[in-house]
Short mmCIF file of C-alpha atoms in Angstrom, two decimals:
data_model
loop_
_atom_site.label_atom_id
_atom_site.label_comp_id
_atom_site.label_asym_id
_atom_site.label_seq_id
_atom_site.Cartn_x
_atom_site.Cartn_y
_atom_site.Cartn_z
CA UNK A 137 -7.54 46.24 -30.90
CA UNK A 138 -5.16 45.46 -28.03
CA UNK A 139 -1.50 46.43 -28.15
CA UNK A 140 1.03 43.69 -28.91
CA UNK A 141 2.82 42.47 -25.76
CA UNK A 142 6.21 43.83 -24.78
CA UNK A 143 9.31 41.69 -24.13
CA UNK A 144 10.08 43.21 -20.73
CA UNK A 145 8.07 44.65 -17.88
CA UNK A 146 5.88 42.65 -15.49
CA UNK A 147 4.17 40.72 -18.29
CA UNK A 148 7.24 40.31 -20.50
CA UNK A 149 8.32 36.81 -19.48
CA UNK A 150 4.75 35.51 -19.74
CA UNK A 151 4.39 37.01 -23.22
CA UNK A 152 7.73 35.62 -24.38
CA UNK A 153 7.24 32.02 -23.26
CA UNK A 154 4.77 30.86 -25.96
CA UNK A 155 6.66 32.83 -28.60
CA UNK A 156 9.88 31.07 -27.63
CA UNK A 157 8.18 27.71 -27.97
CA UNK A 158 7.08 28.75 -31.46
CA UNK A 159 10.57 29.97 -32.38
CA UNK A 160 12.27 26.81 -31.12
CA UNK A 161 9.82 24.59 -32.99
CA UNK A 162 10.31 26.62 -36.18
CA UNK A 163 14.10 26.42 -35.83
CA UNK A 164 13.76 22.64 -35.57
CA UNK A 165 11.39 22.20 -38.51
CA UNK A 166 13.38 24.62 -40.64
CA UNK A 167 16.63 22.78 -39.99
CA UNK A 168 14.98 19.45 -40.81
CA UNK A 169 13.61 20.87 -44.07
CA UNK A 170 17.08 22.15 -44.99
CA UNK A 171 18.62 18.76 -44.29
CA UNK A 172 22.25 19.83 -44.50
CA UNK A 173 24.72 22.61 -43.75
CA UNK A 174 23.36 24.88 -46.49
CA UNK A 175 20.12 25.10 -48.48
CA UNK A 176 20.37 23.36 -51.83
CA UNK A 177 19.85 25.01 -55.18
CA UNK A 178 22.15 28.01 -55.16
CA UNK A 179 21.40 31.73 -54.81
CA UNK A 180 18.43 31.99 -57.19
CA UNK A 181 16.60 29.00 -55.74
CA UNK A 182 17.19 30.14 -52.15
CA UNK A 183 16.03 33.66 -52.96
CA UNK A 184 12.87 32.30 -54.59
CA UNK A 185 12.05 30.16 -51.55
CA UNK A 186 12.59 33.15 -49.28
CA UNK A 187 10.33 35.37 -51.39
CA UNK A 188 7.64 32.70 -51.39
CA UNK A 189 7.77 32.33 -47.61
CA UNK A 190 7.71 36.07 -46.93
CA UNK A 191 5.06 37.10 -49.43
CA UNK A 192 4.07 40.69 -48.75
CA UNK A 193 6.62 41.87 -46.20
CA UNK A 194 4.40 44.80 -45.11
CA UNK A 195 0.77 43.73 -45.54
CA UNK A 196 -2.17 45.95 -44.71
CA UNK A 197 -3.25 43.46 -42.04
CA UNK A 198 -0.75 41.62 -39.89
CA UNK A 199 -0.24 37.84 -39.95
CA UNK A 200 -0.42 36.17 -36.50
CA UNK A 201 1.60 33.23 -37.84
CA UNK A 202 4.47 35.38 -39.12
CA UNK A 203 6.90 34.30 -36.37
CA UNK A 204 6.48 30.63 -37.17
CA UNK A 205 6.54 31.15 -40.94
CA UNK A 206 9.54 33.42 -41.12
CA UNK A 207 11.69 31.68 -38.51
CA UNK A 208 11.07 28.37 -40.27
CA UNK A 209 12.10 29.95 -43.59
CA UNK A 210 15.08 31.63 -41.92
CA UNK A 211 16.32 28.29 -40.58
CA UNK A 212 15.55 26.38 -43.77
CA UNK A 213 17.61 28.79 -45.86
CA UNK A 214 20.45 29.32 -43.37
CA UNK A 215 24.07 28.26 -43.37
CA UNK A 216 24.27 26.39 -40.08
CA UNK A 217 27.68 26.82 -38.44
CA UNK A 218 26.88 23.99 -36.02
CA UNK A 219 26.66 21.48 -38.86
CA UNK A 220 29.93 19.52 -39.01
CA UNK A 221 30.18 20.02 -42.78
CA UNK A 222 29.88 23.82 -42.51
CA UNK A 223 33.54 24.80 -42.24
CA UNK A 224 34.23 27.71 -44.56
CA UNK A 225 34.68 30.78 -42.43
CA UNK A 226 35.52 32.09 -38.98
CA UNK A 227 31.80 31.69 -38.31
CA UNK A 228 31.38 29.78 -35.09
CA UNK A 229 28.42 27.80 -33.76
CA UNK A 230 27.33 29.84 -30.72
CA UNK A 231 27.04 28.24 -27.33
CA UNK A 232 23.47 27.69 -26.14
CA UNK A 233 24.21 29.46 -22.86
CA UNK A 234 25.44 32.54 -24.76
CA UNK A 235 22.40 32.60 -27.03
CA UNK A 236 20.09 32.26 -24.04
CA UNK A 237 21.82 35.14 -22.27
CA UNK A 238 21.51 37.24 -25.41
CA UNK A 239 17.75 36.83 -25.22
CA UNK A 240 17.78 38.64 -21.88
CA UNK A 241 19.80 41.45 -23.43
CA UNK A 242 17.26 41.72 -26.25
CA UNK A 243 14.29 41.69 -23.88
CA UNK A 244 15.58 44.36 -21.51
CA UNK A 245 17.23 46.31 -24.35
CA UNK A 246 19.71 48.46 -22.42
CA UNK A 247 21.66 50.99 -24.44
CA UNK A 248 25.26 51.32 -23.34
CA UNK A 249 25.60 55.05 -23.94
CA UNK A 250 24.43 56.38 -20.57
CA UNK A 251 24.25 54.98 -17.05
CA UNK A 252 20.53 55.65 -16.66
CA UNK A 253 19.83 53.32 -19.61
CA UNK A 254 22.15 50.54 -18.40
CA UNK A 255 22.91 50.81 -14.68
CA UNK A 256 24.03 47.25 -13.94
CA UNK A 257 25.13 46.51 -17.49
CA UNK A 258 27.65 49.35 -17.37
CA UNK A 259 29.36 47.85 -14.32
CA UNK A 260 29.21 44.36 -15.84
CA UNK A 261 30.91 45.69 -18.96
CA UNK A 262 33.65 47.30 -16.87
CA UNK A 263 34.33 44.04 -15.04
CA UNK A 264 34.42 41.91 -18.19
CA UNK A 265 36.47 44.44 -20.17
CA UNK A 266 39.13 44.63 -17.46
CA UNK A 267 39.22 40.86 -16.93
CA UNK A 268 39.80 40.19 -20.64
CA UNK A 269 42.38 42.97 -20.83
CA UNK A 270 44.28 41.27 -18.01
CA UNK A 271 44.23 38.00 -19.96
CA UNK A 272 46.02 39.79 -22.80
CA UNK A 273 48.26 42.31 -21.04
CA UNK A 274 48.60 40.82 -17.57
CA UNK A 275 48.89 42.94 -14.44
CA UNK A 276 51.56 45.07 -12.86
CA UNK A 277 51.86 47.54 -15.74
CA UNK A 278 52.57 51.22 -15.08
CA UNK A 279 48.89 51.90 -15.80
CA UNK A 280 45.99 49.43 -15.75
CA UNK A 281 45.00 47.67 -18.95
CA UNK A 282 41.45 47.96 -20.25
CA UNK A 283 39.37 46.95 -23.25
CA UNK A 284 36.39 48.16 -25.22
CA UNK A 285 33.53 46.00 -26.47
CA UNK A 286 33.27 46.28 -30.26
CA UNK A 287 31.23 44.77 -33.07
CA UNK A 288 34.26 42.77 -34.19
CA UNK A 289 37.74 42.94 -35.61
CA UNK A 290 37.01 45.61 -38.20
CA UNK A 291 35.77 48.13 -35.63
CA UNK A 292 38.55 47.19 -33.20
CA UNK A 293 41.24 47.68 -35.86
CA UNK A 294 39.79 51.06 -36.77
CA UNK A 295 39.85 52.08 -33.13
CA UNK A 296 43.47 50.92 -32.82
CA UNK A 297 44.54 53.20 -35.68
CA UNK A 298 42.53 56.08 -34.24
CA UNK A 299 44.13 55.73 -30.81
CA UNK A 300 47.59 55.53 -32.40
CA UNK A 301 46.91 58.66 -34.42
CA UNK A 302 45.77 60.56 -31.35
CA UNK A 303 48.70 59.28 -29.27
CA UNK A 304 51.03 60.77 -31.90
CA UNK A 305 49.33 64.14 -32.02
CA UNK A 306 47.07 63.54 -35.02
CA UNK A 307 49.33 61.80 -37.52
CA UNK A 308 50.59 58.24 -37.88
CA UNK A 309 51.47 55.88 -40.73
CA UNK A 310 50.47 52.23 -40.73
CA UNK A 311 53.13 49.59 -41.35
CA UNK A 312 51.63 46.15 -41.89
CA UNK A 313 52.38 42.84 -43.54
CA UNK A 314 51.08 41.78 -46.91
CA UNK A 315 49.09 39.22 -44.90
CA UNK A 316 47.23 41.86 -42.86
CA UNK A 317 43.44 41.89 -42.72
CA UNK A 318 41.81 44.19 -45.26
CA UNK A 319 40.22 46.23 -42.47
CA UNK A 320 43.60 47.72 -41.51
CA UNK A 321 44.43 49.55 -44.76
CA UNK A 322 40.76 50.38 -45.03
CA UNK A 323 40.87 51.99 -41.57
CA UNK A 324 43.88 54.06 -42.66
CA UNK A 325 41.84 55.26 -45.64
CA UNK A 326 38.79 56.06 -43.48
CA UNK A 327 40.93 58.07 -41.06
CA UNK A 328 42.65 60.01 -43.83
CA UNK A 329 46.07 58.55 -43.01
CA UNK A 330 48.88 58.09 -45.54
CA UNK A 331 48.96 54.93 -47.63
CA UNK A 332 50.25 52.04 -45.51
CA UNK A 333 53.75 50.68 -45.85
CA UNK A 334 53.23 47.03 -46.80
CA UNK A 335 55.98 44.67 -45.63
CA UNK A 336 56.58 41.33 -47.37
CA UNK A 337 55.04 38.26 -45.77
CA UNK A 338 56.81 35.24 -47.29
CA UNK A 339 55.23 31.96 -46.28
CA UNK A 340 52.22 33.95 -45.09
CA UNK A 341 53.76 35.73 -42.09
CA UNK A 342 55.35 39.14 -41.70
CA UNK A 343 59.14 39.11 -42.18
CA UNK A 344 60.86 40.76 -39.15
CA UNK A 345 63.97 41.63 -41.18
CA UNK A 346 61.90 43.39 -43.82
CA UNK A 347 59.98 45.12 -41.04
CA UNK A 348 63.23 46.39 -39.56
CA UNK A 349 64.21 47.80 -42.96
CA UNK A 350 60.82 49.49 -43.31
CA UNK A 351 61.04 51.04 -39.85
CA UNK A 352 64.56 52.28 -40.57
CA UNK A 353 63.66 53.79 -43.92
CA UNK A 354 60.24 55.32 -43.18
CA UNK A 355 59.83 58.60 -41.32
CA UNK A 356 57.52 58.40 -38.32
CA UNK A 357 55.40 58.40 -36.39
CA UNK A 358 54.51 54.80 -37.26
CA UNK A 359 52.14 52.08 -36.13
CA UNK A 360 53.12 48.48 -36.81
CA UNK A 361 50.21 46.03 -37.15
CA UNK A 362 50.98 42.34 -36.79
CA UNK A 363 48.55 39.44 -37.17
CA UNK A 364 47.86 36.52 -34.83
CA UNK A 365 45.64 34.28 -36.91
CA UNK A 366 45.33 35.20 -40.58
CA UNK A 367 41.94 34.67 -42.19
CA UNK A 368 43.38 32.57 -45.02
CA UNK A 369 45.50 29.99 -43.18
CA UNK A 370 45.35 30.91 -39.49
CA UNK A 371 49.03 31.84 -39.39
CA UNK A 372 50.63 33.83 -36.56
CA UNK A 373 53.30 36.43 -37.18
CA UNK A 374 56.54 36.07 -35.15
CA UNK A 375 55.30 38.32 -32.34
CA UNK A 376 58.43 38.33 -30.10
CA UNK A 377 60.69 39.38 -32.99
CA UNK A 378 58.20 42.00 -34.17
CA UNK A 379 57.79 43.39 -30.66
CA UNK A 380 61.58 43.60 -30.31
CA UNK A 381 61.88 45.53 -33.59
CA UNK A 382 59.14 47.92 -32.48
CA UNK A 383 60.81 48.48 -29.12
CA UNK A 384 64.16 49.15 -30.78
CA UNK A 385 62.61 51.77 -33.06
CA UNK A 386 60.27 53.25 -30.44
CA UNK A 387 57.29 52.27 -32.58
CA UNK A 388 53.78 51.60 -31.38
CA UNK A 389 52.53 48.02 -31.96
CA UNK A 390 49.03 46.73 -32.67
CA UNK A 391 48.24 43.01 -32.98
CA UNK A 392 45.15 41.86 -34.83
CA UNK A 393 44.40 38.69 -32.87
CA UNK A 394 40.74 38.56 -33.86
CA UNK A 395 41.12 34.86 -34.67
CA UNK A 396 44.13 33.68 -32.69
CA UNK A 397 43.42 35.59 -29.49
CA UNK A 398 41.20 32.77 -28.27
CA UNK A 399 44.33 30.64 -27.81
CA UNK A 400 44.88 32.60 -24.59
CA UNK A 401 42.24 30.44 -22.92
CA UNK A 402 44.24 27.27 -23.61
CA UNK A 403 47.17 26.24 -21.43
CA UNK A 404 48.33 24.02 -24.29
CA UNK A 405 48.29 26.66 -27.04
CA UNK A 406 48.64 30.06 -25.36
CA UNK A 407 52.45 30.04 -25.81
CA UNK A 408 51.84 30.59 -29.51
CA UNK A 409 50.87 34.12 -28.51
CA UNK A 410 54.09 34.85 -26.63
CA UNK A 411 54.86 38.51 -27.19
CA UNK A 412 51.21 39.56 -27.44
CA UNK A 413 51.40 41.39 -24.11
CA UNK A 414 53.98 43.78 -25.59
CA UNK A 415 51.41 45.25 -27.97
CA UNK A 416 49.91 48.64 -27.22
CA UNK A 417 46.55 47.49 -28.59
CA UNK A 418 45.12 44.05 -29.40
CA UNK A 419 42.03 43.05 -31.36
CA UNK A 420 40.10 40.01 -30.13
CA UNK A 421 36.89 38.43 -31.47
CA UNK A 422 34.96 36.07 -29.25
CA UNK A 423 32.51 35.30 -32.04
CA UNK A 424 35.36 33.19 -33.41
CA UNK A 425 37.29 31.16 -30.81
CA UNK A 426 34.84 32.17 -28.10
CA UNK A 427 31.63 30.64 -29.50
CA UNK A 428 29.54 33.77 -29.08
CA UNK A 429 26.62 34.98 -31.18
CA UNK A 430 27.67 37.87 -33.39
CA UNK A 431 28.77 40.45 -32.36
CA UNK A 432 31.42 39.95 -29.70
CA UNK A 433 34.63 41.85 -30.40
CA UNK A 434 37.10 43.70 -28.20
CA UNK A 435 39.97 46.13 -28.44
CA UNK A 436 42.37 45.75 -25.50
CA UNK A 437 44.72 48.58 -24.59
CA UNK A 438 47.87 48.10 -22.54
CA UNK A 439 47.52 51.59 -21.05
CA UNK A 440 43.94 52.64 -20.24
CA UNK A 441 44.99 56.28 -20.46
CA UNK A 442 45.00 55.92 -24.25
CA UNK A 443 41.21 55.75 -24.14
CA UNK A 444 41.00 59.40 -23.07
CA UNK A 445 41.12 60.28 -26.76
CA UNK A 446 37.58 58.91 -27.15
CA UNK A 447 35.98 61.17 -24.54
CA UNK A 448 32.95 63.12 -25.71
CA UNK A 449 30.45 65.38 -23.99
CA UNK A 450 26.73 65.38 -24.76
CA UNK A 451 24.69 67.06 -22.07
CA UNK A 452 21.71 64.73 -22.39
CA UNK A 453 23.93 61.67 -21.85
CA UNK A 454 26.87 62.69 -19.66
CA UNK A 455 26.35 66.19 -18.32
CA UNK A 456 29.38 67.46 -16.42
CA UNK A 457 27.50 67.86 -13.16
CA UNK A 458 26.11 64.30 -13.42
CA UNK A 459 29.62 62.96 -13.95
CA UNK A 460 30.94 64.99 -11.02
CA UNK A 461 28.09 63.61 -8.90
CA UNK A 462 29.25 60.06 -9.63
CA UNK A 463 27.19 58.87 -12.60
CA UNK A 464 29.52 56.78 -14.82
CA UNK A 465 30.40 58.35 -18.18
CA UNK A 466 29.92 55.74 -20.93
CA UNK A 467 30.31 57.84 -24.09
CA UNK A 468 34.07 57.32 -24.15
CA UNK A 469 33.66 53.54 -24.28
CA UNK A 470 32.89 53.47 -28.00
CA UNK A 471 32.59 55.49 -31.19
CA UNK A 472 28.98 54.33 -31.30
CA UNK A 473 26.21 55.99 -29.31
CA UNK A 474 23.33 53.51 -29.10
CA UNK A 475 25.05 50.23 -28.30
CA UNK A 476 23.53 46.88 -27.35
CA UNK A 477 24.74 45.06 -24.20
CA UNK A 478 26.83 42.38 -25.90
CA UNK A 479 28.70 42.08 -22.63
CA UNK A 480 25.97 39.96 -21.01
CA UNK A 481 26.51 36.89 -23.20
CA UNK A 482 30.27 37.28 -22.71
CA UNK A 483 29.92 37.47 -18.94
CA UNK A 484 27.59 34.49 -18.78
CA UNK A 485 29.92 32.40 -20.95
CA UNK A 486 33.07 33.34 -19.03
CA UNK A 487 31.38 32.66 -15.69
CA UNK A 488 29.75 29.40 -16.81
CA UNK A 489 32.73 27.80 -18.54
CA UNK A 490 35.68 29.52 -16.90
CA UNK A 491 39.06 29.77 -18.61
CA UNK A 492 39.55 26.01 -18.45
CA UNK A 493 36.20 25.30 -20.10
CA UNK A 494 36.87 27.69 -22.96
CA UNK A 495 40.42 26.36 -23.21
CA UNK A 496 39.08 22.83 -23.60
CA UNK A 497 36.95 23.96 -26.57
CA UNK A 498 39.99 25.63 -28.13
CA UNK A 499 42.01 22.43 -27.66
CA UNK A 500 39.27 20.37 -29.30
CA UNK A 501 39.00 22.42 -32.49
CA UNK A 502 42.79 22.62 -32.82
CA UNK A 503 42.94 18.84 -32.45
CA UNK A 504 40.24 18.42 -35.10
CA UNK A 505 42.33 20.52 -37.48
CA UNK A 506 45.40 18.36 -36.91
CA UNK A 507 43.34 15.22 -37.45
CA UNK A 508 41.84 16.55 -40.67
CA UNK A 509 45.26 17.61 -41.91
CA UNK A 510 46.51 14.07 -41.28
CA UNK A 511 43.62 12.64 -43.30
CA UNK A 512 44.48 14.97 -46.16
CA UNK A 513 48.19 14.23 -45.97
CA UNK A 514 47.61 10.47 -45.98
CA UNK A 515 45.21 10.60 -48.93
CA UNK A 516 46.88 10.16 -52.35
CA UNK A 517 44.17 12.27 -53.98
CA UNK A 518 44.87 15.41 -51.95
CA UNK A 519 47.65 17.87 -51.25
CA UNK A 520 48.03 19.58 -47.85
CA UNK A 521 49.33 23.14 -47.84
CA UNK A 522 50.94 22.94 -44.38
CA UNK A 523 50.21 21.64 -40.88
CA UNK A 524 47.59 23.84 -39.19
CA UNK A 525 48.67 26.52 -36.73
CA UNK A 526 45.23 27.05 -35.18
CA UNK A 527 42.14 25.39 -36.64
CA UNK A 528 42.36 26.16 -40.37
CA UNK A 529 43.42 23.57 -42.93
CA UNK A 530 44.23 24.40 -46.56
CA UNK A 531 44.11 21.56 -49.07
CA UNK A 532 43.36 20.82 -52.70
CA UNK A 533 42.83 17.79 -54.95
CA UNK A 534 46.13 16.54 -56.32
CA UNK A 535 46.75 17.73 -59.86
CA UNK A 536 43.64 19.92 -59.99
CA UNK A 537 43.68 23.29 -61.71
CA UNK A 538 42.60 26.41 -59.84
CA UNK A 539 39.43 26.43 -61.95
CA UNK A 540 38.61 22.91 -60.80
CA UNK A 541 39.24 23.79 -57.14
CA UNK A 542 36.85 26.72 -57.43
CA UNK A 543 34.26 24.62 -59.27
CA UNK A 544 34.40 21.86 -56.64
CA UNK A 545 33.67 24.37 -53.90
CA UNK A 546 30.76 25.94 -55.78
CA UNK A 547 29.29 22.54 -56.64
CA UNK A 548 29.22 21.56 -52.97
CA UNK A 549 27.64 24.91 -52.06
CA UNK A 550 24.98 24.62 -54.74
CA UNK A 551 24.10 21.09 -53.69
CA UNK A 552 23.95 22.17 -50.04
CA UNK A 553 26.28 19.29 -49.12
CA UNK A 554 29.28 21.10 -47.60
CA UNK A 555 30.50 24.64 -46.97
CA UNK A 556 34.21 25.19 -47.59
CA UNK A 557 36.14 28.42 -48.01
CA UNK A 558 38.86 29.36 -50.45
CA UNK A 559 42.27 30.97 -50.07
CA UNK A 560 45.00 31.90 -52.51
CA UNK A 561 48.52 31.24 -51.23
CA UNK A 562 51.80 30.53 -53.00
CA UNK A 563 50.15 31.47 -56.28
CA UNK A 564 47.56 28.69 -56.10
CA UNK A 565 43.94 28.36 -55.00
CA UNK A 566 43.24 26.17 -51.98
CA UNK A 567 40.11 24.84 -50.35
CA UNK A 568 39.85 26.06 -46.76
CA UNK A 569 38.34 24.14 -43.86
CA UNK A 570 37.96 26.30 -40.76
CA UNK A 571 37.11 23.95 -37.93
CA UNK A 572 35.32 25.78 -35.12
CA UNK A 573 32.78 23.14 -34.10
CA UNK A 574 33.95 21.36 -30.94
CA UNK A 575 31.57 18.41 -31.46
CA UNK A 576 32.85 17.54 -34.94
CA UNK A 577 33.87 13.88 -34.96
CA UNK A 578 36.30 11.73 -36.99
CA UNK A 579 33.47 10.46 -39.19
CA UNK A 580 32.51 14.04 -40.04
CA UNK A 581 36.06 14.87 -41.11
CA UNK A 582 36.24 11.76 -43.28
CA UNK A 583 32.85 12.59 -44.81
CA UNK A 584 34.02 16.08 -45.67
CA UNK A 585 37.07 14.77 -47.50
CA UNK A 586 34.95 12.15 -49.29
CA UNK A 587 32.50 14.80 -50.51
CA UNK A 588 35.32 16.87 -51.98
CA UNK A 589 36.80 13.83 -53.71
CA UNK A 590 33.40 12.82 -55.06
CA UNK A 591 32.66 16.32 -56.32
CA UNK A 592 36.02 16.54 -58.06
CA UNK A 593 35.43 13.14 -59.71
CA UNK A 594 32.02 14.22 -60.95
CA UNK A 595 33.34 17.45 -62.40
CA UNK A 596 36.55 16.18 -63.93
CA UNK A 597 35.90 12.58 -64.81
CA UNK A 598 32.23 12.98 -65.61
CA UNK A 599 30.93 10.01 -63.61
CA UNK A 600 28.65 9.91 -60.63
CA UNK A 601 30.55 8.77 -57.53
CA UNK A 602 29.17 6.22 -55.12
#
């Protein structure tokens, strides 16, 4: 029996080509079989279809058609973020050029924990990390800015707390708004830090006056965490006022801009992030407003010297004499050891589109959100929570109970017709449309609103809508 072909090496491209044709065909047939943004039938039906397609997951004898079968099933039972009616989460449709670049990363399979496993990739990561750090923190600082590639906002927020703790000699207390992402208090727990001080966030954003009171009344050292793009409504904390309070109290500042950080690419919207450059650390996710396949997160640091806290020595990866001889030391670039080269898809996207190309995509999804909000506001059967700040719109059927709002969402999910999120603000439950698809059109937005109205009518009034 011959060995199965490898993805790299002299024969790798030749072995991959027919497999890619099979995968692309199966993606197409699976999507056609699904027929919408989500598979119909709900969790039990989808699980049953998956079990039927897989059969014995580890048979005695292999199945030569497994790629076609399983990729088809994978696509048929997927939530497709590129479908215009899939708008629940910060789950973007990835750019084709980024997905294609990611294939090369998979085929060559560098590991970013030592130079001899990733010679060129290590330099590419350095270039991209510094370029993105400059987008956030600018140039001309006392020390150069830098960034680390992470798996996303959760890892980046954990790193931010770790660096703050080490900068303060091993102890720090988190001060964050009630609107902060759950990963921040969770990171404090993981690091054994004191319980966070939670500052009120009326109207969904951190209150600078209440922050000032908290900083005055809480013994330090402290780390303030602000948010630029909340996961519920896409709101941005008043960053200039927060930065001023932190400066007055000599307090370190972290900004979780996992969602909103992508506004930096847009000349039209980047002013909403005024004050971001004052932060000591910033979280950014490009698998949100960057249209990258998961994972594509970063933690930017205003002062690259802060990263010294992450240095580690393992003789088989970064022996002292190798480092002295000029081999780059990669262990201090992450808390992970084995680490895939997510930088390649980022570099290809940045180089292909440029800042203006990415900014145009940001402008498009923000415009879609404003258009959808106008449709909601003009419709007598719906209530709009507030005009969108980024690309998230909260709305609900007029006069509906929270139970009805939740039931409408689940009915659309079960039918596979539309994927909407949910958020609780101002004591009420709202439907959430997170618009991250640049090619969504006016007809798609109108169709989404019609589906919600029809679902509500079916549930509440008991008739089948046209």
